[in-house]
Coordinates of C-alpha atoms and ligand atoms in Angstrom, one line a residue:
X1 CA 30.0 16.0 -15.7
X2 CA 28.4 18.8 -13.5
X3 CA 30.1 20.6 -10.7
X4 CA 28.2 18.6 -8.3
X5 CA 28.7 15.5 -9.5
X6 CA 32.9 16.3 -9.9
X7 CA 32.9 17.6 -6.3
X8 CA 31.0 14.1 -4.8
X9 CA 33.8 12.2 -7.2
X10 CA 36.3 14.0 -5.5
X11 CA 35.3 13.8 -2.3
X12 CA 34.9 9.8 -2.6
X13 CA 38.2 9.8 -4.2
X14 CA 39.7 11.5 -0.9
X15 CA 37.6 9.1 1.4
X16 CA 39.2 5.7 -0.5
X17 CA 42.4 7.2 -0.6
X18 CA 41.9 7.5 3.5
X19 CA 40.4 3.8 3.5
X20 CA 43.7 3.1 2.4
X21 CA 46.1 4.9 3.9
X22 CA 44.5 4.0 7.2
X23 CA 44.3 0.4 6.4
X24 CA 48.2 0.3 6.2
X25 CA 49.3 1.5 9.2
X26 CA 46.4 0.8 11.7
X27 CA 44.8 -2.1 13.6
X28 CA 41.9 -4.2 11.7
X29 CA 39.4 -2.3 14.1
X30 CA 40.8 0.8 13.5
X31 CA 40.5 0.3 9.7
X32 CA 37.4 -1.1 10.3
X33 CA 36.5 2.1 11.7
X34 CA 37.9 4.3 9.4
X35 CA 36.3 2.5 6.4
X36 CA 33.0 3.2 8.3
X37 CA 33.9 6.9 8.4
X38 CA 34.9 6.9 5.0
X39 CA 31.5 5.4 4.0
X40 CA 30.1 8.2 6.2
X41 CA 31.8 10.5 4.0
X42 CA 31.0 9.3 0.9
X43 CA 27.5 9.3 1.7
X44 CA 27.1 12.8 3.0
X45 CA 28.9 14.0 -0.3
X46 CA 26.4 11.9 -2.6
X47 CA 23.4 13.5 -0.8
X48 CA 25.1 16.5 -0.6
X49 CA 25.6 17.0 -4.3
X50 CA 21.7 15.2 -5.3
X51 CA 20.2 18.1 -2.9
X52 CA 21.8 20.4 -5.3
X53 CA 19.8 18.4 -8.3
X54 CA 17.4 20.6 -10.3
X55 CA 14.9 17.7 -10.1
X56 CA 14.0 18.3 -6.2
X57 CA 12.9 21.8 -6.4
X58 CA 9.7 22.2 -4.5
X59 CA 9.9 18.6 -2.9
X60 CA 10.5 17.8 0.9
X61 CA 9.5 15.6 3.6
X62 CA 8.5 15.8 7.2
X63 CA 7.1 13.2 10.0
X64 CA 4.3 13.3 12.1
X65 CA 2.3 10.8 14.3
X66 CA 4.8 8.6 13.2
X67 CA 4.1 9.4 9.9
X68 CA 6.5 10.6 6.7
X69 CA 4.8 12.9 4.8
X70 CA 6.0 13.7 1.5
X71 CA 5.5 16.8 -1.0
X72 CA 6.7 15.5 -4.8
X73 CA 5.6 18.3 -7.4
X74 CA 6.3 18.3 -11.4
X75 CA 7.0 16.3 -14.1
X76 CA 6.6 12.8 -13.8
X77 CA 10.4 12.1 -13.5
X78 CA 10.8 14.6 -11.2
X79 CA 7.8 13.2 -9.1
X80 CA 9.8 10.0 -9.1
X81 CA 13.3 11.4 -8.7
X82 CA 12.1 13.5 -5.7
X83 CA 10.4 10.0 -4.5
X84 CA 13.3 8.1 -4.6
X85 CA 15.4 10.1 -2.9
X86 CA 13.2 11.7 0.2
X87 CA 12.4 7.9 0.4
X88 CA 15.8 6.1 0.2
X89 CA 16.4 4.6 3.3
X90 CA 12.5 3.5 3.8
X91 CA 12.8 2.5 -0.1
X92 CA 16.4 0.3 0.8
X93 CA 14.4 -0.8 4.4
X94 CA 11.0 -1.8 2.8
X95 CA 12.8 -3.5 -0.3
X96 CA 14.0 -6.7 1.1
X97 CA 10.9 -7.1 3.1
X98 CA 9.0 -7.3 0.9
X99 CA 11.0 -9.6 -1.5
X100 CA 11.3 -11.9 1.0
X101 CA 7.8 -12.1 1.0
X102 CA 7.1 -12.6 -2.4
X103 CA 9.6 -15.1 -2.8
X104 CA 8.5 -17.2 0.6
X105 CA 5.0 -17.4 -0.5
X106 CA 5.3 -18.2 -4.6
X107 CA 8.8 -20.2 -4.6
X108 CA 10.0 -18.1 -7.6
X109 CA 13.8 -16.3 -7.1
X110 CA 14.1 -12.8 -7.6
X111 CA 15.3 -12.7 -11.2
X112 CA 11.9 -14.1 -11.9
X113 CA 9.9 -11.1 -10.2
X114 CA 12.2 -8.9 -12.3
X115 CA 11.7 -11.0 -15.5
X116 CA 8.1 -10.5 -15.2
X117 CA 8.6 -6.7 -14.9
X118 CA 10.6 -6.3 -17.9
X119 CA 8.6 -8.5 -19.8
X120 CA 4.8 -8.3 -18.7
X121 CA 4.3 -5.1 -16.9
X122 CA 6.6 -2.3 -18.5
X123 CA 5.3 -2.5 -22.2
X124 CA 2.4 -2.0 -20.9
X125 CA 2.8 0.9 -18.7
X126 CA 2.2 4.8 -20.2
X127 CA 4.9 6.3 -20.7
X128 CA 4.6 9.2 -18.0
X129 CA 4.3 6.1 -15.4
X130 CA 7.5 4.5 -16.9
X131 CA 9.2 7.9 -16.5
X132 CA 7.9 7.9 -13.0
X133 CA 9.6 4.5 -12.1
X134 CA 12.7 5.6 -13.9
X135 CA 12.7 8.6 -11.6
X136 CA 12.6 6.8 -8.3
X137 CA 15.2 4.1 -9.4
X138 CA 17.7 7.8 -9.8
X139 CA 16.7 9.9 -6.8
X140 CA 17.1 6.2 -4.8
X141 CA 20.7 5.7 -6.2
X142 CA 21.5 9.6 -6.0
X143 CA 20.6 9.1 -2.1
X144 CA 21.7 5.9 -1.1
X145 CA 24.0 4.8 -3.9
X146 CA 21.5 1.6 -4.2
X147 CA 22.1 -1.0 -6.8
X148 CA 18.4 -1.2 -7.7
X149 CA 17.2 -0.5 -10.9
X150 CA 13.6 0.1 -12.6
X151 CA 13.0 -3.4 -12.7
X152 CA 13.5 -3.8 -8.9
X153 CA 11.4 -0.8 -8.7
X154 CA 8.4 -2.2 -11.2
X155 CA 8.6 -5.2 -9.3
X156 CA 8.4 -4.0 -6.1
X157 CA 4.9 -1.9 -7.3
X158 CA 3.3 -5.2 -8.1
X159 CA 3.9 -6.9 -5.0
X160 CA 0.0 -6.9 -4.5
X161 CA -0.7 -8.1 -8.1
X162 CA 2.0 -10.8 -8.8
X163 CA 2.6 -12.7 -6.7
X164 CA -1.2 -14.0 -5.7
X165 CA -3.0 -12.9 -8.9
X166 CA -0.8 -13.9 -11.7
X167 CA 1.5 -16.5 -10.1
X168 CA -1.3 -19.3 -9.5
X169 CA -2.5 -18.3 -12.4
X170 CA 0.6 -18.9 -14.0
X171 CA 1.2 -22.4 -12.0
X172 CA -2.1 -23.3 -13.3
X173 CA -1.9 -22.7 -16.5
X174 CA 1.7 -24.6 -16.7
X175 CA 0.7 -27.4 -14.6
X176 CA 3.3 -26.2 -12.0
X177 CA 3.7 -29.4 -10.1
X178 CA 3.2 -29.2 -6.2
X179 CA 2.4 -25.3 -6.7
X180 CA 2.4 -23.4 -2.8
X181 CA -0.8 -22.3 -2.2
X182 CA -1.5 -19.4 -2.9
X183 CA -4.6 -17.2 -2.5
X184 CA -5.9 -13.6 -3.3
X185 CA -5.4 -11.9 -0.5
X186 CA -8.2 -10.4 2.2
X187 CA -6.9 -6.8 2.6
X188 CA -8.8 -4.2 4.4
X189 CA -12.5 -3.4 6.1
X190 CA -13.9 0.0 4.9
X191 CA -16.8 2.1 4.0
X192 CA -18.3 5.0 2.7
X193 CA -21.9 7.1 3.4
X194 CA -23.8 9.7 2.1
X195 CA -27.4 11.3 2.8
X196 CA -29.1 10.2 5.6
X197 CA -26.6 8.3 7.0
X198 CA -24.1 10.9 8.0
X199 CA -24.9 13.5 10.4
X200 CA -24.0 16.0 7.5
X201 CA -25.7 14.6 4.9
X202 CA -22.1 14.7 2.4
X203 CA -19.9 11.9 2.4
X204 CA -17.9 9.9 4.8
X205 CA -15.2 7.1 4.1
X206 CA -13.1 5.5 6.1
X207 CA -10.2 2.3 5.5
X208 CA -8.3 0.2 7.5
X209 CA -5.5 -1.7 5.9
X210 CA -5.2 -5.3 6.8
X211 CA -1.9 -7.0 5.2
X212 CA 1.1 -8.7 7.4
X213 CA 2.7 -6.5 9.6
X214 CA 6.2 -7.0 7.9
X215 CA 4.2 -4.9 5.0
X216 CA 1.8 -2.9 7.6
X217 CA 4.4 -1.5 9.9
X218 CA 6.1 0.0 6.9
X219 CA 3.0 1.5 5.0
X220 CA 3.7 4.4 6.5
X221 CA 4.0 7.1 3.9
X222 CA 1.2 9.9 3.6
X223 CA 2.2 11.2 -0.6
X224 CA 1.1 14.9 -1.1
X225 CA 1.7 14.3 -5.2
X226 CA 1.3 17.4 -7.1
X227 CA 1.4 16.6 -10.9
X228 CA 2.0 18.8 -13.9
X229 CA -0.6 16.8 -15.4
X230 CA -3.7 15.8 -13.6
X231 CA -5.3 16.2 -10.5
X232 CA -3.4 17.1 -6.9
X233 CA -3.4 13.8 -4.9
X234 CA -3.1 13.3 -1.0
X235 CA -3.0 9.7 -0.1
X236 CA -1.2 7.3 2.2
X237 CA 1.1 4.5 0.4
X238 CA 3.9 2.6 0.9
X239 CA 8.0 3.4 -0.4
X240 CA 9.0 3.0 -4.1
X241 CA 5.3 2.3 -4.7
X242 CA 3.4 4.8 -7.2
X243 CA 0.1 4.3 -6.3
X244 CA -1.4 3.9 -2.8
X245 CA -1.9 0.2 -2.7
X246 CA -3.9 -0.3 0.3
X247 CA -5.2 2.0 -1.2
X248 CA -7.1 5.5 0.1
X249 CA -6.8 8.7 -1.6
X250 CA -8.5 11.8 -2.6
X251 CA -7.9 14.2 -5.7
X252 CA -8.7 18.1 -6.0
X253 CA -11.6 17.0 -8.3
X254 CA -12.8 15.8 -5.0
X255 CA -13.2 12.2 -5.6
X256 CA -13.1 10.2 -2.5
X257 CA -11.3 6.8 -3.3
X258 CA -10.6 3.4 -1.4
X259 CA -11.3 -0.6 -1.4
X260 CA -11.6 -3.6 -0.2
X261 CA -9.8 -7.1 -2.0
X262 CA -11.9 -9.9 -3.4
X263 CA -11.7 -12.5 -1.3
X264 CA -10.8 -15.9 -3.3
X265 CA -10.7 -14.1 -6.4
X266 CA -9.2 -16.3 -9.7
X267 CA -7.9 -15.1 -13.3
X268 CA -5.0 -13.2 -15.0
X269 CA -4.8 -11.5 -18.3
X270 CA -1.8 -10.8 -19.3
X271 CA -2.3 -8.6 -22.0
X272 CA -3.6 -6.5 -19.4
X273 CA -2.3 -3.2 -17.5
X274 CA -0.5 -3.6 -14.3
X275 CA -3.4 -2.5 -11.3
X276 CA -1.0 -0.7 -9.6
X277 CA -0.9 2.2 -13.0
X278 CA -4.3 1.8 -13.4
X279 CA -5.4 2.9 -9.7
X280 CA -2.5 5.4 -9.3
X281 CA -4.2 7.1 -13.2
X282 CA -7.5 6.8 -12.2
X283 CA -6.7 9.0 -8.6
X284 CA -4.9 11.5 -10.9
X285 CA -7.2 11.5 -13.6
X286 CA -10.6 11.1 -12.5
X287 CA -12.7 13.7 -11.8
X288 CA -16.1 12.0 -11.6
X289 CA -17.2 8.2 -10.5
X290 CA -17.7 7.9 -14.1
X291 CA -14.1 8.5 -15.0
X292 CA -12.3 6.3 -12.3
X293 CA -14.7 3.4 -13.3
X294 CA -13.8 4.1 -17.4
X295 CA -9.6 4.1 -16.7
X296 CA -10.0 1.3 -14.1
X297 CA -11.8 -1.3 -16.8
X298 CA -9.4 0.2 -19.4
X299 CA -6.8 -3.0 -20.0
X300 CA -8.3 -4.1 -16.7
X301 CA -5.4 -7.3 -15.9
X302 CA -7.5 -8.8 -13.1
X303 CA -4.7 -8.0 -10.2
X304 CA -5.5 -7.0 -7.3
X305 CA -9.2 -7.4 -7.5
X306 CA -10.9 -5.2 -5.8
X307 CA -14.3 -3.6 -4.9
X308 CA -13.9 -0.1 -5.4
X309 CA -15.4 2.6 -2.9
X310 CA -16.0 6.0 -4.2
X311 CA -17.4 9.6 -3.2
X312 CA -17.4 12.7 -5.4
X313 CA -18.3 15.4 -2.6
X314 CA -19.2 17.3 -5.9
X315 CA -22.2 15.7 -5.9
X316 CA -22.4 13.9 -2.5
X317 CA -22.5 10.9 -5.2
X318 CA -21.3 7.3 -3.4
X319 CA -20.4 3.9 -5.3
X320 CA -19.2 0.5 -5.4
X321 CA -17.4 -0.5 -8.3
X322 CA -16.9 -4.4 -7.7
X323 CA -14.2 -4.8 -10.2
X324 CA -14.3 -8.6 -11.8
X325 CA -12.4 -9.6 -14.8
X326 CA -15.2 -11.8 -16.6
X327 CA -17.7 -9.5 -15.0
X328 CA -17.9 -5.9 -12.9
X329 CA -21.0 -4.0 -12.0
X330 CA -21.0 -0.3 -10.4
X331 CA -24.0 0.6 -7.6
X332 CA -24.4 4.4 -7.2
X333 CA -26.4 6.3 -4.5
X334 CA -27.0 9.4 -3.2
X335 CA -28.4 7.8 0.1
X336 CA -27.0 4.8 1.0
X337 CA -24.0 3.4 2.6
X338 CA -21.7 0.7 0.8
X339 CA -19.6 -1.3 3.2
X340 CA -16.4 -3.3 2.4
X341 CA -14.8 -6.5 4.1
X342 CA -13.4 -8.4 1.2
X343 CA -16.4 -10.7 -0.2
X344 CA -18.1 -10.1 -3.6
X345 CA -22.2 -9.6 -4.0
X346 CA -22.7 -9.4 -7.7
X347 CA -24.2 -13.0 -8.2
X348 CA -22.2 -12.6 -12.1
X349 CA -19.1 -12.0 -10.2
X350 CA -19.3 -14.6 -7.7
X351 CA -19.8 -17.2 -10.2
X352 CA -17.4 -16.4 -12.3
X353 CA -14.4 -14.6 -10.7
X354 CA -14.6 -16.5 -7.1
X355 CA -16.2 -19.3 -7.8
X356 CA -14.9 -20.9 -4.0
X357 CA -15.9 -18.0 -2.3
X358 CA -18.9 -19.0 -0.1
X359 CA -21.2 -15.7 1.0
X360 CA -23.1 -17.9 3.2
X361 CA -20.3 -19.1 5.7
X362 CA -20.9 -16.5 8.5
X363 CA -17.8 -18.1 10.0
X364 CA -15.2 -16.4 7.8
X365 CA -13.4 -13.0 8.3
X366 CA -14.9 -11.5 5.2
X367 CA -18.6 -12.5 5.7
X368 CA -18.4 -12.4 9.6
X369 CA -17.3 -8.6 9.0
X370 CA -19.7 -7.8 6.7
X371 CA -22.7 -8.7 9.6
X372 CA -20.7 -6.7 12.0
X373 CA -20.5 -3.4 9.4
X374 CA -24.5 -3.6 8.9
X375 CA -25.1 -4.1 12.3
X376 CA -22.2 -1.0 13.2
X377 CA -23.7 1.2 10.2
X378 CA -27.1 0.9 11.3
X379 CA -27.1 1.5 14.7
X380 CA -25.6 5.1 13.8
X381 CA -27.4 5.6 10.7
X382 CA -27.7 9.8 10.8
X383 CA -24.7 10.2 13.1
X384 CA -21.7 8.9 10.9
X385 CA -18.9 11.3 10.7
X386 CA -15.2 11.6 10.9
X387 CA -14.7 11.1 15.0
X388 CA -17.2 7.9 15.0
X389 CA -15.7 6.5 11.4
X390 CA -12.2 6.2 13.5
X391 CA -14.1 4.6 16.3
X392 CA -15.8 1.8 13.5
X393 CA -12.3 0.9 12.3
X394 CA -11.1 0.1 15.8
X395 CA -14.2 -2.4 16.5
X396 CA -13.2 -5.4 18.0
X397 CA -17.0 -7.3 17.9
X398 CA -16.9 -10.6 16.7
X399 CA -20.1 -11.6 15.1
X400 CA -19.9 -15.1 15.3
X401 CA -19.4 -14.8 19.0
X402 CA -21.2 -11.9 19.6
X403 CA -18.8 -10.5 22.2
X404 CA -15.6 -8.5 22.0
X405 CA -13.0 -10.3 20.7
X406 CA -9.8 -8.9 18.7
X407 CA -9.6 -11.4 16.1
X408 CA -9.7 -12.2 12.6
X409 CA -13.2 -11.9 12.4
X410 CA -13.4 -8.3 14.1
X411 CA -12.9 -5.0 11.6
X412 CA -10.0 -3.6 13.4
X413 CA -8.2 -7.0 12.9
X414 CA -5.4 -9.1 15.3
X415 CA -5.2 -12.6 13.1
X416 CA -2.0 -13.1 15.3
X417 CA -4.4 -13.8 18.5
X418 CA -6.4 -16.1 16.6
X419 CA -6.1 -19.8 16.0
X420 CA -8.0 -20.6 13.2
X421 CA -5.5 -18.8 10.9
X422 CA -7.7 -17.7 7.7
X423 CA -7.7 -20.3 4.9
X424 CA -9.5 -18.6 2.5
X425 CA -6.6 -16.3 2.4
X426 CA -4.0 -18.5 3.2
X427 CA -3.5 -17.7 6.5
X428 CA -2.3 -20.4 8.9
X429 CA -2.8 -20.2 12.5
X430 CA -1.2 -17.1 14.7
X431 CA -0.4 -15.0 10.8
X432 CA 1.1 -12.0 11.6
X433 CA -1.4 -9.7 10.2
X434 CA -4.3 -7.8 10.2
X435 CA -5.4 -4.5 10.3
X436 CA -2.5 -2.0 10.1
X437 CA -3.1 1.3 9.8
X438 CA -6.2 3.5 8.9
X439 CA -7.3 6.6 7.7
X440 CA -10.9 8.4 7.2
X441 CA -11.9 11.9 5.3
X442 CA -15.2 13.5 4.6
X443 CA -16.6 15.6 1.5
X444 CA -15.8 19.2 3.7
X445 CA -12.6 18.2 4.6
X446 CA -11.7 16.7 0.8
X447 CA -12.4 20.3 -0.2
X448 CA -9.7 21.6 1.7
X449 CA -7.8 18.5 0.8
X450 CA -7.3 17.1 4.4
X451 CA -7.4 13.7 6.0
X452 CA -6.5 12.1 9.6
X453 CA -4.7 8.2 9.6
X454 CA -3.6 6.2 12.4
X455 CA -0.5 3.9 12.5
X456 CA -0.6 0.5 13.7
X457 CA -3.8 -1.2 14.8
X458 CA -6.7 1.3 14.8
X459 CA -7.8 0.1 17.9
X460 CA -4.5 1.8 19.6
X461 CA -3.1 -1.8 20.4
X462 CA 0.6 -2.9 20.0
X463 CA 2.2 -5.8 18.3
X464 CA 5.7 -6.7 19.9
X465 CA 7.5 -9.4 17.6
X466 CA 9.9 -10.6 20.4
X467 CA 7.3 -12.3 22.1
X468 CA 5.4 -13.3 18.7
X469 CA 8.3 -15.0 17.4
X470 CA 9.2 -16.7 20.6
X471 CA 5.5 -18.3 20.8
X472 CA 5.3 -18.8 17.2
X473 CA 8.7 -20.2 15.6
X474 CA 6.5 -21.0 12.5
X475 CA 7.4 -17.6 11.3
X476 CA 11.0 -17.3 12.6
X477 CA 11.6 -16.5 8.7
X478 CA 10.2 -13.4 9.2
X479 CA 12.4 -12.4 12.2
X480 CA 14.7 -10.1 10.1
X481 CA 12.0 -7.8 8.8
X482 CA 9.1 -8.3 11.2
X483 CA 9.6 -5.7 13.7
X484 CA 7.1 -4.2 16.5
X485 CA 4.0 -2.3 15.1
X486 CA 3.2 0.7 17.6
X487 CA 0.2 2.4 17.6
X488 CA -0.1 6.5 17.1
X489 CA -2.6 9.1 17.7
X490 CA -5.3 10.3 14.9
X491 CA -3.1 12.5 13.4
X492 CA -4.6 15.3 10.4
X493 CA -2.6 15.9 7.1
X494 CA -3.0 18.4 4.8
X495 CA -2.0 18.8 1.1
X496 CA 0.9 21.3 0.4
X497 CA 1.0 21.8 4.1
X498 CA 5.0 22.8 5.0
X499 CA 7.1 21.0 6.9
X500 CA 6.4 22.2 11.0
X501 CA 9.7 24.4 11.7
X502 CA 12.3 22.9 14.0
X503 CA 14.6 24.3 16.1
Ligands
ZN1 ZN1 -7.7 -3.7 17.3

């Protein structure tokens, strides 16, 4: 037992011994309240003797723009430790959120998410990753004392895979009777440009995440990851979570990374690798367009289907990797722009990994955003850069109306205002979701490893679930996770920037 871990023993001895003491004598309140500062007590020794733990040197955190900025540094257990602990309370607050979630929508307990970890994910995972996992499962119980283990914390990383990709495939393939309805999910408008379509002629790209704003209003993590192996990684993400997820990234290599889902996407294989290793590998590993498209088709599983958007300001190289299971297919330019609102346009892949999808129903958030990007994209075709990339992600033009109208159908998105729900999706009337956050880079400021995200809707608007909930008892369920979703400024991150001195 080390000297830190003996000192924290004895200090929790002393605290129960209080609990007790104080218990005899005093009123329930009072031991009510003493038990409290015991707890106290007990908690300030645990993170007290985990500071002292070899496995955080180099790592620390700091907020800005209402933003928690991580630096994690080493080996991957240490990258996960340091993880786990920095993020402890976000990692106890996001954990039951999202659960919740998972379990509302596919009907399946918890010990079934967990199953699936043990059993389908893990053997699968490489062994740095696993390490990794391990590591933020210790640095969370080291600063919170949680009860989770790796499982939990596997489980938790494939809350974009599970529960919509393999679950109906699961409920399909054993004839689950009266299965909910579930459906790959509609996450995110983006882009990327190049050539004569910036006003620099390098690269542009630019995300907003759409997901529910239980999930959104906690996606607030910007991870400045700086392996022993592999490339240095700045990218935003969510707690516990290894790879971004929403996802937007770029690497020292200077590959420019983020995507849009598949809208009505189908199929599972199970043999495959979980999509939350294989996107967190290929931002660490790849250093061409080549390489990220090679580790994303390797043991591709089908979760999370997404078309990929890519830069390498190496080059000033753009792509679209629209990532299928029974069929992909890669575009490349060095003068072009590829746009992203969650529908496919390789015929192969339409036909055979979303065969409902329908490209031709203008009327649908996907396809009704993809008319608004090419009109957006052309009018400032030469002029795209950073400032007017954060102005496209807070758009609120409605195509199908042709006016202003913050909706489901607009790129910044507000499917709470909107009536019509989004089927295709999923999503009844009023859902509480859309777009959530944002974030944008270019190839000069990739060099430097730099990158400015918003909070909340990119538009600047605020979501207050009081009222929502009150209008909308439909998703009273929600009411002990959903909280308001405020809007920051732009706010610019750095990599290995320090935390800003205090005090
Ligand atoms: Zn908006």
């Amino acid at each position: 037992m080390s000297l830190a871990m003996r000192r924290t023993l004895s200090v929790v001895i002393l605290a129960l011994g209080m609990v007790g003491l104080w218990g005899w004598w005093r009123s329930p309140q009072g031991a009510r309240a003493a038990k409290a500062e015991a707890e106290e007590a007990v908690q300030r020794a645990r993170e007290q003797a985990a500071e002292s733990d070899p496995r955080l040197k180099g790592a620390y955190r700091f907020e800005r723009g209402g933003w928690i900025y991580v630096h994690l540094t080493g080996s991957p257990a240490a990258l996960g430790f340091q993880h786990g602990f920095l993020l402890g309370p976000e990692i106890e607050d996001a954990f039951p959120a999202v659960a919740a979630d998972m379990m509302h929508s596919t009907e399946r307990d918890w010990p079934f998410f967990r199953q699936v970890a043990r059993e389908m994910l893990w053997p699968k995972l490489d062994p740095e990753y696993q390490e990794e996992l391990a590591g933020i499962a210790e640095g969370l119980h080291a600063r919170t004392g949680s009860s989770l283990d790796v499982y939990d914390v596997v489980a938790l990383n494939s809350f974009e895979e599970v529960p919509d990709y393999y679950v109906p495939w699961l409920n399909s393939r054993e004839k689950t009777p009266h299965p909910p309805n579930l459906k790959s999910p509609g996450n995110c408008s983006a882009f990327v440009a190049t050539g004569s379509w910036t006003k620099d002629g390098q690269i542009v790209i630019a995300h907003n995440n759409w997901t529910n704003y239980v999930n959104g209003e906690r996606w607030r993590i910007i991870f400045d990851l700086q392996p022993t192996q592999g490339y240095h990684i700045l990218m935003d993400g969510f707690p516990g979570v290894i790879a971004s997820d929403d996802d937007f990234g770029i690497n020292s290599a200077g590959l420019m990374v983020t995507e849009t889902t598949i809208s009505q996407f189908e199929g599972w294989n199970p043999d495959g690798k979980p999509e939350f290793m294989r996107a967190r590998k290929a931002l660490q590993y790849a250093g061409s367009i080549d390489d990220y498209t090679r580790i994303m088709l390797d043991g591709n599983n089908g979760g999370y289907a997404n078309d990929w958007l890519l830069g390498d300001r190496k080059t000033g190289e753009i792509a679209q990797l629209e990532l299928g299971l029974k069929a992909y297919r890669l575009w490349r330019t060095k003068d072009g722009v590829f746009a992203g609102s969650n529908w496919a346009r390789d015929p192969k892949v339409l036909k055979l990994d979303t065969p409902d999808f329908d490209p031709n129903n203008l009327e649908t958030s996907p396809n009704a955003r993809r008319v608004r990007w090419e009109e957006l994209l052309n009018q400032n075709k030469g002029q795209i850069d950073v400032a007017l990339a954060e102005l496209m992600l807070a758009d609120h033009v409605d195509s199908v109306e042709k006016k202003s109208d913050p909706n489901e159908r607009a790129l910044c998105g507000h499917a709470d205002t909107s009536a019509r729900g989004v089927s295709i999706w999923a999503w009844a009337p009023y859902y509480p979701g859309g777009a959530v956050q944002a974030k944008a880079t270019d190839s000069a400021m990739t060099k430097d490893m730099r990158l400015v995200a918003r909070l909340g809707h990119p538009c600047g608007e605020d979501f207050h679930a009081r009222p929502f909930l009150a209008a909308h008892p439909e998703y009273a369920w929600q009411e002990p996770y959903l909280r308001d979703m405020i809007a920051g400024p732009w706010t610019m991150f750095n990599a290995s920037e320090h935390p800003p001195l205090t005090k």
